Coordinates of C-alpha atoms in Angstrom, one line a residue:
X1 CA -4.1 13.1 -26.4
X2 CA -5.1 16.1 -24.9
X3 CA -7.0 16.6 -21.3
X4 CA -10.4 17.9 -23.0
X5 CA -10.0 14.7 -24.9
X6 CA -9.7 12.5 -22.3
X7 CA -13.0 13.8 -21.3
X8 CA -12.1 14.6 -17.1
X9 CA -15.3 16.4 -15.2
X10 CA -13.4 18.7 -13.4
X11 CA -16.0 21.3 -13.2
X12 CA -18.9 19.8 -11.1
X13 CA -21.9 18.1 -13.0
X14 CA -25.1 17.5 -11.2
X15 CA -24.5 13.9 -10.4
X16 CA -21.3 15.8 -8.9
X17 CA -23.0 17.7 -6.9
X18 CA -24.0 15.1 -4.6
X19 CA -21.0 13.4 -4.8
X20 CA -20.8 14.5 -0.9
X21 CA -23.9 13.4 0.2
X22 CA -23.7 10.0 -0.7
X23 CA -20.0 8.9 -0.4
X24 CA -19.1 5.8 2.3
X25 CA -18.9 8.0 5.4
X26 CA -18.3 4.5 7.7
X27 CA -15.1 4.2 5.8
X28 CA -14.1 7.8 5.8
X29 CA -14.6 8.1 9.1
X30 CA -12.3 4.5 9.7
X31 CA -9.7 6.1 7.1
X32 CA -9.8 9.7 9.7
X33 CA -9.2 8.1 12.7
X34 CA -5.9 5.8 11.5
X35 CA -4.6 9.3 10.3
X36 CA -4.8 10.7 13.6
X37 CA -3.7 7.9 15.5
X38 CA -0.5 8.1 12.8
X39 CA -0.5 11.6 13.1
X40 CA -0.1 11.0 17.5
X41 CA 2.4 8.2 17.2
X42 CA 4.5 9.8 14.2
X43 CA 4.8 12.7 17.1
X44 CA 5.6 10.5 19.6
X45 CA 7.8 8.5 17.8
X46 CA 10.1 11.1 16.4
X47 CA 10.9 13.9 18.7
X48 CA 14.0 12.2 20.0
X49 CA 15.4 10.9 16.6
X50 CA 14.3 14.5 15.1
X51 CA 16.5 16.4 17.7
X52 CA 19.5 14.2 17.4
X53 CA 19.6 14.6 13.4
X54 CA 18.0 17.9 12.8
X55 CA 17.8 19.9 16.2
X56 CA 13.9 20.1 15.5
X57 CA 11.7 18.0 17.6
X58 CA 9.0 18.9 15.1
X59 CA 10.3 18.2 12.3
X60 CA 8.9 15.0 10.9
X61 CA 5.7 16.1 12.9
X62 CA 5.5 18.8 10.0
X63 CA 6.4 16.8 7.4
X64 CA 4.1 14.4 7.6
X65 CA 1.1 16.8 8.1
X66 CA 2.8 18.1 4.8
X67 CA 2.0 15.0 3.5
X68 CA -1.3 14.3 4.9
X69 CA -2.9 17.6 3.1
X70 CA -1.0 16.5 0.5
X71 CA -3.6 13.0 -0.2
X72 CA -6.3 14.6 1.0
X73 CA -6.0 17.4 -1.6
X74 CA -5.0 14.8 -4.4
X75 CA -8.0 12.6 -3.2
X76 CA -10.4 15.2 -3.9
X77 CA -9.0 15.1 -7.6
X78 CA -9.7 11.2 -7.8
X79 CA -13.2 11.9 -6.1
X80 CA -13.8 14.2 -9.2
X81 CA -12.8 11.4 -12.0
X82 CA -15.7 8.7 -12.5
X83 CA -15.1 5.1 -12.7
X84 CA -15.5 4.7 -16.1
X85 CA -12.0 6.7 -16.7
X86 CA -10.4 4.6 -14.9
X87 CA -12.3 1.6 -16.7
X88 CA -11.3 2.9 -20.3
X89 CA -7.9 4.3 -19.7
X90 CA -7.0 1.8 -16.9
X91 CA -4.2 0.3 -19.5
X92 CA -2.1 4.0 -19.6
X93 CA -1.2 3.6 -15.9
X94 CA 0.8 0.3 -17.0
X95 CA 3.1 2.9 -19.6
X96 CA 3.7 5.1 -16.8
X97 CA 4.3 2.9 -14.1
X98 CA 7.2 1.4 -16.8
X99 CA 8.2 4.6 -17.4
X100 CA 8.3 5.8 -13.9
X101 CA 10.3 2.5 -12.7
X102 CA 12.9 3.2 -15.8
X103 CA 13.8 6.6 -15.1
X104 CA 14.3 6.2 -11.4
X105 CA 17.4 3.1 -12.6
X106 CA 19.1 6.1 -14.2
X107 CA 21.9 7.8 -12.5
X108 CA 21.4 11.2 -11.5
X109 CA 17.9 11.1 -11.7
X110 CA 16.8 8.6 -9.4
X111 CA 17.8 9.0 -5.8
X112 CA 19.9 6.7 -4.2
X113 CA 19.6 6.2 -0.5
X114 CA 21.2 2.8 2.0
X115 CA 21.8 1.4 -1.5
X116 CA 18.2 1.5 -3.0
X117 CA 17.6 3.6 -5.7
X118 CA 14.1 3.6 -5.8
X119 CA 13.3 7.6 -5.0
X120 CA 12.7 11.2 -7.5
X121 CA 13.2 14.1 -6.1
X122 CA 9.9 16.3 -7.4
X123 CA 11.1 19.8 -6.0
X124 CA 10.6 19.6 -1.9
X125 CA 8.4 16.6 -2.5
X126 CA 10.4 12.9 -2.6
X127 CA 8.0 10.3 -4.6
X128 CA 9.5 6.2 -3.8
X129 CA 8.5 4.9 -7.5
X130 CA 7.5 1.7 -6.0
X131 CA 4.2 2.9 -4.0
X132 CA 2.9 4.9 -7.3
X133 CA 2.9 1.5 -9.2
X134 CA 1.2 0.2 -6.5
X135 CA -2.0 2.3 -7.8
X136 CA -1.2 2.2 -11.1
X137 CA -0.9 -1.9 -10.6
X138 CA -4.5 -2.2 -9.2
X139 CA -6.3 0.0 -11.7
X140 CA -4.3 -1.1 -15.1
X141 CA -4.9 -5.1 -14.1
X142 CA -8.5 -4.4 -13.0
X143 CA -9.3 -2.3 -16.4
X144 CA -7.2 -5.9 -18.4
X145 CA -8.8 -8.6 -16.4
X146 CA -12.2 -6.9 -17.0
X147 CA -12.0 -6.7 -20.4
X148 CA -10.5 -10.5 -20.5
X149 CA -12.3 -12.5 -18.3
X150 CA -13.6 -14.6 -20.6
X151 CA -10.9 -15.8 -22.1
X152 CA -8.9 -16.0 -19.0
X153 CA -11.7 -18.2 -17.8
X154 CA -11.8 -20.3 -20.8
X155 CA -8.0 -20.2 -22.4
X156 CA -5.4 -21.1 -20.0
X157 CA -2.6 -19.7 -22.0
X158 CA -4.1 -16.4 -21.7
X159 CA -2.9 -16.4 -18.1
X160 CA 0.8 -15.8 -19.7
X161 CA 0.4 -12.3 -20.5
X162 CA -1.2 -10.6 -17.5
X163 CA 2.1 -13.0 -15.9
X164 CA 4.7 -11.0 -18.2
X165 CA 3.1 -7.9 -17.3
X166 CA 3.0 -8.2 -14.1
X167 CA 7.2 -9.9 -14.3
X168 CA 7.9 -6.9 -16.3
X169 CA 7.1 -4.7 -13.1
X170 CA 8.5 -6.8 -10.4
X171 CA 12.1 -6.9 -12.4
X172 CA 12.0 -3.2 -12.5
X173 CA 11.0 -3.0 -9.0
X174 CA 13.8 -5.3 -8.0
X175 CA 16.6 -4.1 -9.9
X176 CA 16.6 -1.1 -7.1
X177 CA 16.0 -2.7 -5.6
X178 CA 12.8 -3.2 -3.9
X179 CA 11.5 -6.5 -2.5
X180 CA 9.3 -6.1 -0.2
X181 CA 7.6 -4.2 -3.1
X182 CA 7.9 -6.8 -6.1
X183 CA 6.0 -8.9 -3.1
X184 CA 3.3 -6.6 -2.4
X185 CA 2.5 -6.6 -6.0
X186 CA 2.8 -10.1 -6.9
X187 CA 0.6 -10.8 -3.9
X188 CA -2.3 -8.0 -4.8
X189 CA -2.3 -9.0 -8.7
X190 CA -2.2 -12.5 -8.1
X191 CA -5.2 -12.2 -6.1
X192 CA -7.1 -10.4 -8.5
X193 CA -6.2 -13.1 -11.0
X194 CA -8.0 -16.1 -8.5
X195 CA -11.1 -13.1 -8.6
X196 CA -11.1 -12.9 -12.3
X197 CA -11.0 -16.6 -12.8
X198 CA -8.0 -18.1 -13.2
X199 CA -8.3 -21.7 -11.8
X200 CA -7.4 -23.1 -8.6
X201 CA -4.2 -24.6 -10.0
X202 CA -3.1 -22.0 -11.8
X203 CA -3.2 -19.8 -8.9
X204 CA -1.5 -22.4 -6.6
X205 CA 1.1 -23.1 -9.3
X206 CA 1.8 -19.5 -9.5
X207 CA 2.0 -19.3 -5.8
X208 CA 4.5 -22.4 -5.9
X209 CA 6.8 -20.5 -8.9
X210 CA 6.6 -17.5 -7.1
X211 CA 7.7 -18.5 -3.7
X212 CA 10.8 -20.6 -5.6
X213 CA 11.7 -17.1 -7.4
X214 CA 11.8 -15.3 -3.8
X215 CA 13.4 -18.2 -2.1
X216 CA 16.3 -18.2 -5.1
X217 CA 16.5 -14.3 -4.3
X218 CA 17.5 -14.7 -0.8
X219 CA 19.5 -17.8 -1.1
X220 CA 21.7 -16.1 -4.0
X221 CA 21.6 -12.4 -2.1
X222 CA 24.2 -12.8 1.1
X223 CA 22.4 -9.7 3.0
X224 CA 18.9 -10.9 2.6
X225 CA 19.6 -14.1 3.6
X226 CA 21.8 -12.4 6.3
X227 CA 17.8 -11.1 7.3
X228 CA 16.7 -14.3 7.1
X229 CA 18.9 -16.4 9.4
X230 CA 19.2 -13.5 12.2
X231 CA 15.1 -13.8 11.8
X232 CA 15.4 -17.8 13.1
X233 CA 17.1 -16.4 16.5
X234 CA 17.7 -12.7 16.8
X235 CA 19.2 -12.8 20.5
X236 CA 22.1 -15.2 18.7
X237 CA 23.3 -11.7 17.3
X238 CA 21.4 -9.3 19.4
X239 CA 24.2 -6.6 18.6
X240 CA 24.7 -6.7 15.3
X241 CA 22.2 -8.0 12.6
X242 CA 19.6 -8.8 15.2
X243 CA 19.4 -5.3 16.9
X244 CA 16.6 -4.0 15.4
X245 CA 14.4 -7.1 16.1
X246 CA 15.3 -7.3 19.0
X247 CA 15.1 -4.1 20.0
X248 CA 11.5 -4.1 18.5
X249 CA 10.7 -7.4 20.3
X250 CA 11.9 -5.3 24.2
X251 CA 9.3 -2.3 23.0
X252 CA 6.4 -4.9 22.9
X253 CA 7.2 -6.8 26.3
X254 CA 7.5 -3.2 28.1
X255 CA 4.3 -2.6 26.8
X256 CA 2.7 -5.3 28.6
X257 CA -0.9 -5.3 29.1
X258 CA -1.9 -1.6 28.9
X259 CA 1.6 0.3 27.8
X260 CA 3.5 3.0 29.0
X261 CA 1.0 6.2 28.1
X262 CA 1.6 7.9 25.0
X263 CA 4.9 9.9 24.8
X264 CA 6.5 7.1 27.6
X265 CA 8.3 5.1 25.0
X266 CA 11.8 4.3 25.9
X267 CA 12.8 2.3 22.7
X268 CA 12.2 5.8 20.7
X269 CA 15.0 7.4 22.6
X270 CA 17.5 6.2 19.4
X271 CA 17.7 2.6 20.6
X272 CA 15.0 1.0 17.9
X273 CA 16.4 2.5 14.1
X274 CA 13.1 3.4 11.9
X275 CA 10.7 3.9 14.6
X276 CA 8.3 6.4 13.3
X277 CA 8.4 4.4 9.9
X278 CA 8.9 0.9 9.4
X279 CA 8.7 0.1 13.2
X280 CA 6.4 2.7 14.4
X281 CA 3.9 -0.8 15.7
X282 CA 6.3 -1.5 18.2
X283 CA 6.5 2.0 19.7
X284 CA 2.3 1.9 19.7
X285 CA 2.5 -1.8 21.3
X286 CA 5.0 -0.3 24.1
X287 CA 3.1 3.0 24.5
X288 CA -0.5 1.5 24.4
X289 CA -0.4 -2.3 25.5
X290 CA -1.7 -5.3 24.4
X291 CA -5.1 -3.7 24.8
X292 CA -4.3 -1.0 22.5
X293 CA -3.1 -3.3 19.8
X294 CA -6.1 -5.5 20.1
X295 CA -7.9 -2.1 19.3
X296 CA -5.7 -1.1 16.4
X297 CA -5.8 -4.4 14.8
X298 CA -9.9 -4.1 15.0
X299 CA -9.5 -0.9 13.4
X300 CA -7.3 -2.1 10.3
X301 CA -9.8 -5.4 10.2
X302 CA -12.5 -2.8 9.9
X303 CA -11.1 -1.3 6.9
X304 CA -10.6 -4.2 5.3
X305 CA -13.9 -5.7 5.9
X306 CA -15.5 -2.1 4.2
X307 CA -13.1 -2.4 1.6
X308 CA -14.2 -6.3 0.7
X309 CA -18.1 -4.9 1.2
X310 CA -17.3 -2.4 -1.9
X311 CA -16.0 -5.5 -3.9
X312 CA -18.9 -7.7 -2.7
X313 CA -21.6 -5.2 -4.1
X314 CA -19.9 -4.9 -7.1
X315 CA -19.4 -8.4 -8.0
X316 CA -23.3 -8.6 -6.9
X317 CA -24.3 -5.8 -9.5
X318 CA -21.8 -7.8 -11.7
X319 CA -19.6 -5.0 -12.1
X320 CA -16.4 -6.9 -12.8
X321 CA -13.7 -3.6 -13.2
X322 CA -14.8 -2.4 -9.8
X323 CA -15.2 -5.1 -8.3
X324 CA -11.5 -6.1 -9.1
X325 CA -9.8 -3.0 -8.2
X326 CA -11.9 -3.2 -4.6
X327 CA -10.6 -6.7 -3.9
X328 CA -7.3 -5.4 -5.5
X329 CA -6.7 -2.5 -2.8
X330 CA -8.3 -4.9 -0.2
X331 CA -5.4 -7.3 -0.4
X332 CA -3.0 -4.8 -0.7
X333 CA -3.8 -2.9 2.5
X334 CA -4.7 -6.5 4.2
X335 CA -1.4 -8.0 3.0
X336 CA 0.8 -4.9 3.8
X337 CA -0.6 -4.3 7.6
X338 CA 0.1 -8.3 8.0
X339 CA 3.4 -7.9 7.5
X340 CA 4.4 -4.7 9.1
X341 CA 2.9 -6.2 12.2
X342 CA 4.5 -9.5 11.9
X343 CA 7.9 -7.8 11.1
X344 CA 7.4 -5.5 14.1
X345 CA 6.7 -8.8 16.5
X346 CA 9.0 -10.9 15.0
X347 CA 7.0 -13.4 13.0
X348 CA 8.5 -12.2 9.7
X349 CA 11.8 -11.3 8.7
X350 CA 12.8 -7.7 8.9
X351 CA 11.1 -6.1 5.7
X352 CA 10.6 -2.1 4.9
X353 CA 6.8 -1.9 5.0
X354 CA 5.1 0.8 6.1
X355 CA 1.7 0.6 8.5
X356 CA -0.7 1.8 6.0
X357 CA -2.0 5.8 7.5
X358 CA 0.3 4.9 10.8
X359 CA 3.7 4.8 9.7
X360 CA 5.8 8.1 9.0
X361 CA 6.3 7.9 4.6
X362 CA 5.5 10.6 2.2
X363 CA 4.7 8.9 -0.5
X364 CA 3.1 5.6 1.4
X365 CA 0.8 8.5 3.2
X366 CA 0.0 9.7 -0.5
X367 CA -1.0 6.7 -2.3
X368 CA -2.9 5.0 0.1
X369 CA -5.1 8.7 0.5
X370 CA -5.6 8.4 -3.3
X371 CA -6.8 4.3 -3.2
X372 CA -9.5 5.3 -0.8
X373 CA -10.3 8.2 -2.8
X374 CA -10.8 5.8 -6.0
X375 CA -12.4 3.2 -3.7
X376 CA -15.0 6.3 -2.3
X377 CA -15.7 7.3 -6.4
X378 CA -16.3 3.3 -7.9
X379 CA -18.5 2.9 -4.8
X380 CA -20.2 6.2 -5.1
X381 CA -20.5 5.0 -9.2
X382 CA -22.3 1.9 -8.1
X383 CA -25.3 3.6 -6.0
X384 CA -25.1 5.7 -8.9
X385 CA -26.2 3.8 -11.4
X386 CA -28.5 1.6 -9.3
X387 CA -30.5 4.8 -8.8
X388 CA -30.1 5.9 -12.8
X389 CA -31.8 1.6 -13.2
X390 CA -34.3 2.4 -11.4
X391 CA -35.6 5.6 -12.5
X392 CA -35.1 3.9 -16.1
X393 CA -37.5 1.3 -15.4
X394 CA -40.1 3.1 -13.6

């Protein structure tokens, strides 16, 4: 199957033409200023850790900007591709995010790193598997559920085989392995499936299966379980496997009411590990207050409300593929910044998640440019064909 056949427009069409003009500019603009509150803390975050390893204050600084044109540049790609590509080819994602999660197990090719091996090294550019299958995840189940809602709604055993699917993925994903993003997916598809119909118990008895698989995980894995107990009382081993909570939990009580000032962080200077990625929250909560988080967490509950408006118009218009993959990257981004934050401030054990647009992460940075790119297009599709509806029936 060649590219002509699979029918991409490219070269700009009409209805292209005022792609532009009628994209969701609320949630651009939303999307624009997390970037450049990411872009700020990533600065602000990294100088001292960039010195110390690399003699380059900048050098994450210009990494991530890397990184940032990087999505923007592949968003405008998505923005090109209409929703009904997605809609018919939707199930080709779930052969490549297979693929993809294959050839990163094998040695030599996938890049191991603190013993994950969940990284390809694509020239300059490194691409974590794990956050590409997180887009491949939401638009293959979307395009499945879609096309089987009916008999998902009506024939319970047709639950089992979006479950293998999605199983088949999460093994892959943990044989690196990656928990926190077997999690992420498990929690994102499973909510589609409640969307798409599955009934109330099978969800909850999914849940219940679900949290007995993760609980068997960390009971039979010493380290994560290790994460677990230090995550009860961190101050019982404040030195050792409870440093970097702790550590996190001092940046957020020097923070106090209205932080530091930006650039004032002393946790940054080497004594909180992962600061401008996984922890970068902490160094915001210390630099900007508790007033500062407030108006962080407004913004990310902002995004997520425009996000669930895209899914709510589309289930309205009865547009069941879009609206799936709406709700789909809804509870993914929702999900994902509740955890970071609760890591960050201790109610969650410590977990590698990064703050989606905030943290420091190539290929995070990357993925979640090109969700909002496909969330811009299916919503741009639906005023689309309202408009085409009503010059049809006048």
């Amino acid at each position: 199957m060649n590219m002509m056949q699979l029918k991409i427009p490219f070269v700009m069409t009409p209805a292209n033409k005022q792609l532009s003009l009628s994209l969701n500019w609320q949630l651009i603009l939303t999307v624009f200023v997390l970037m450049s509150v990411g872009l700020i803390m990533v600065a602000s975050a990294s100088i001292d850790f960039a010195v110390a390893k690399y003699d380059d204050p900048w050098f994450f600084v210009r990494r991530h900007l890397i990184y940032l044109l990087l999505g923007l540049s592949s968003s405008l790609v998505i923005l090109m591709i209409p929703t009904d590509f997605w809609r018919k080819y939707g199930w080709m994602l779930f052969l490549v995010a297979v693929f993809f999660l294959v050839i990163v197990l094998i040695p030599g090719i996938g890049r191991r790193v603190n013993g994950s091996q969940r990284w390809l090294q694509l020239g300059p550019i490194t691409l974590q598997v794990s956050e590409m299958v997180k887009f491949c995840g939401i638009v293959f189940f979307a395009s499945y559920l879609a096309n089987s809602q009916y008999f998902l709604q009506t024939q319970w055993k047709e639950l089992f085989k979006p479950l293998l699917m999605l199983v088949l993925l999460m093994w892959l994903l943990l044989l690196e392995p990656d928990f926190g993003g077997s999690v992420v997916l498990a929690v994102t598809v499973g909510g589609m499936l409640f969307l798409a119909g599955a009934k109330l118990w099978q969800c909850l008895l999914l849940l219940m299966s679900g949290v007995g698989i993760l609980a068997g995980l960390v009971w039979f894995t010493p380290y994560r379980m290790k994460r677990l107990i230090t995550f009860m009382d961190p101050w019982k081993d404040q030195f050792d496997s409870g440093y970097q909570l702790t550590q996190s939990l001092i940046a957020f009580g020097r923070g106090e009411w209205f932080g530091l000032g930006l650039g004032n962080s002393i946790q940054k200077m080497l004594y909180l590990p992962e600061s401008h990625t996984d922890f970068i929250f902490a160094i915001f909560a210390e630099e900007q207050g508790f007033i500062g988080v407030l108006l962080l967490l407004g913004l990310f509950f902002v995004l997520v409300l425009q996000i669930f408006a895209v899914a709510k118009k589309a289930m309205v218009r009865n547009d069941t593929f879009v609206a799936l993959a709406a709700f789909g990257i809804a509870v993914l981004f929702g999900f994902q910044i509740m955890v970071n934050v609760g890591v960050a401030s201790g109610f969650f054990p410590t977990k590698g998640l990064t703050l989606p647009f905030v943290s420091y992460g190539g290929s995070s940075l990357i993925i979640n440019c090109l969700l909002i790119a496909l969330l811009l297009r299916i919503d741009y599709d639906l005023d689309l064909n309202v408009v085409a509806s009503r010059k049809e029936a006048s």
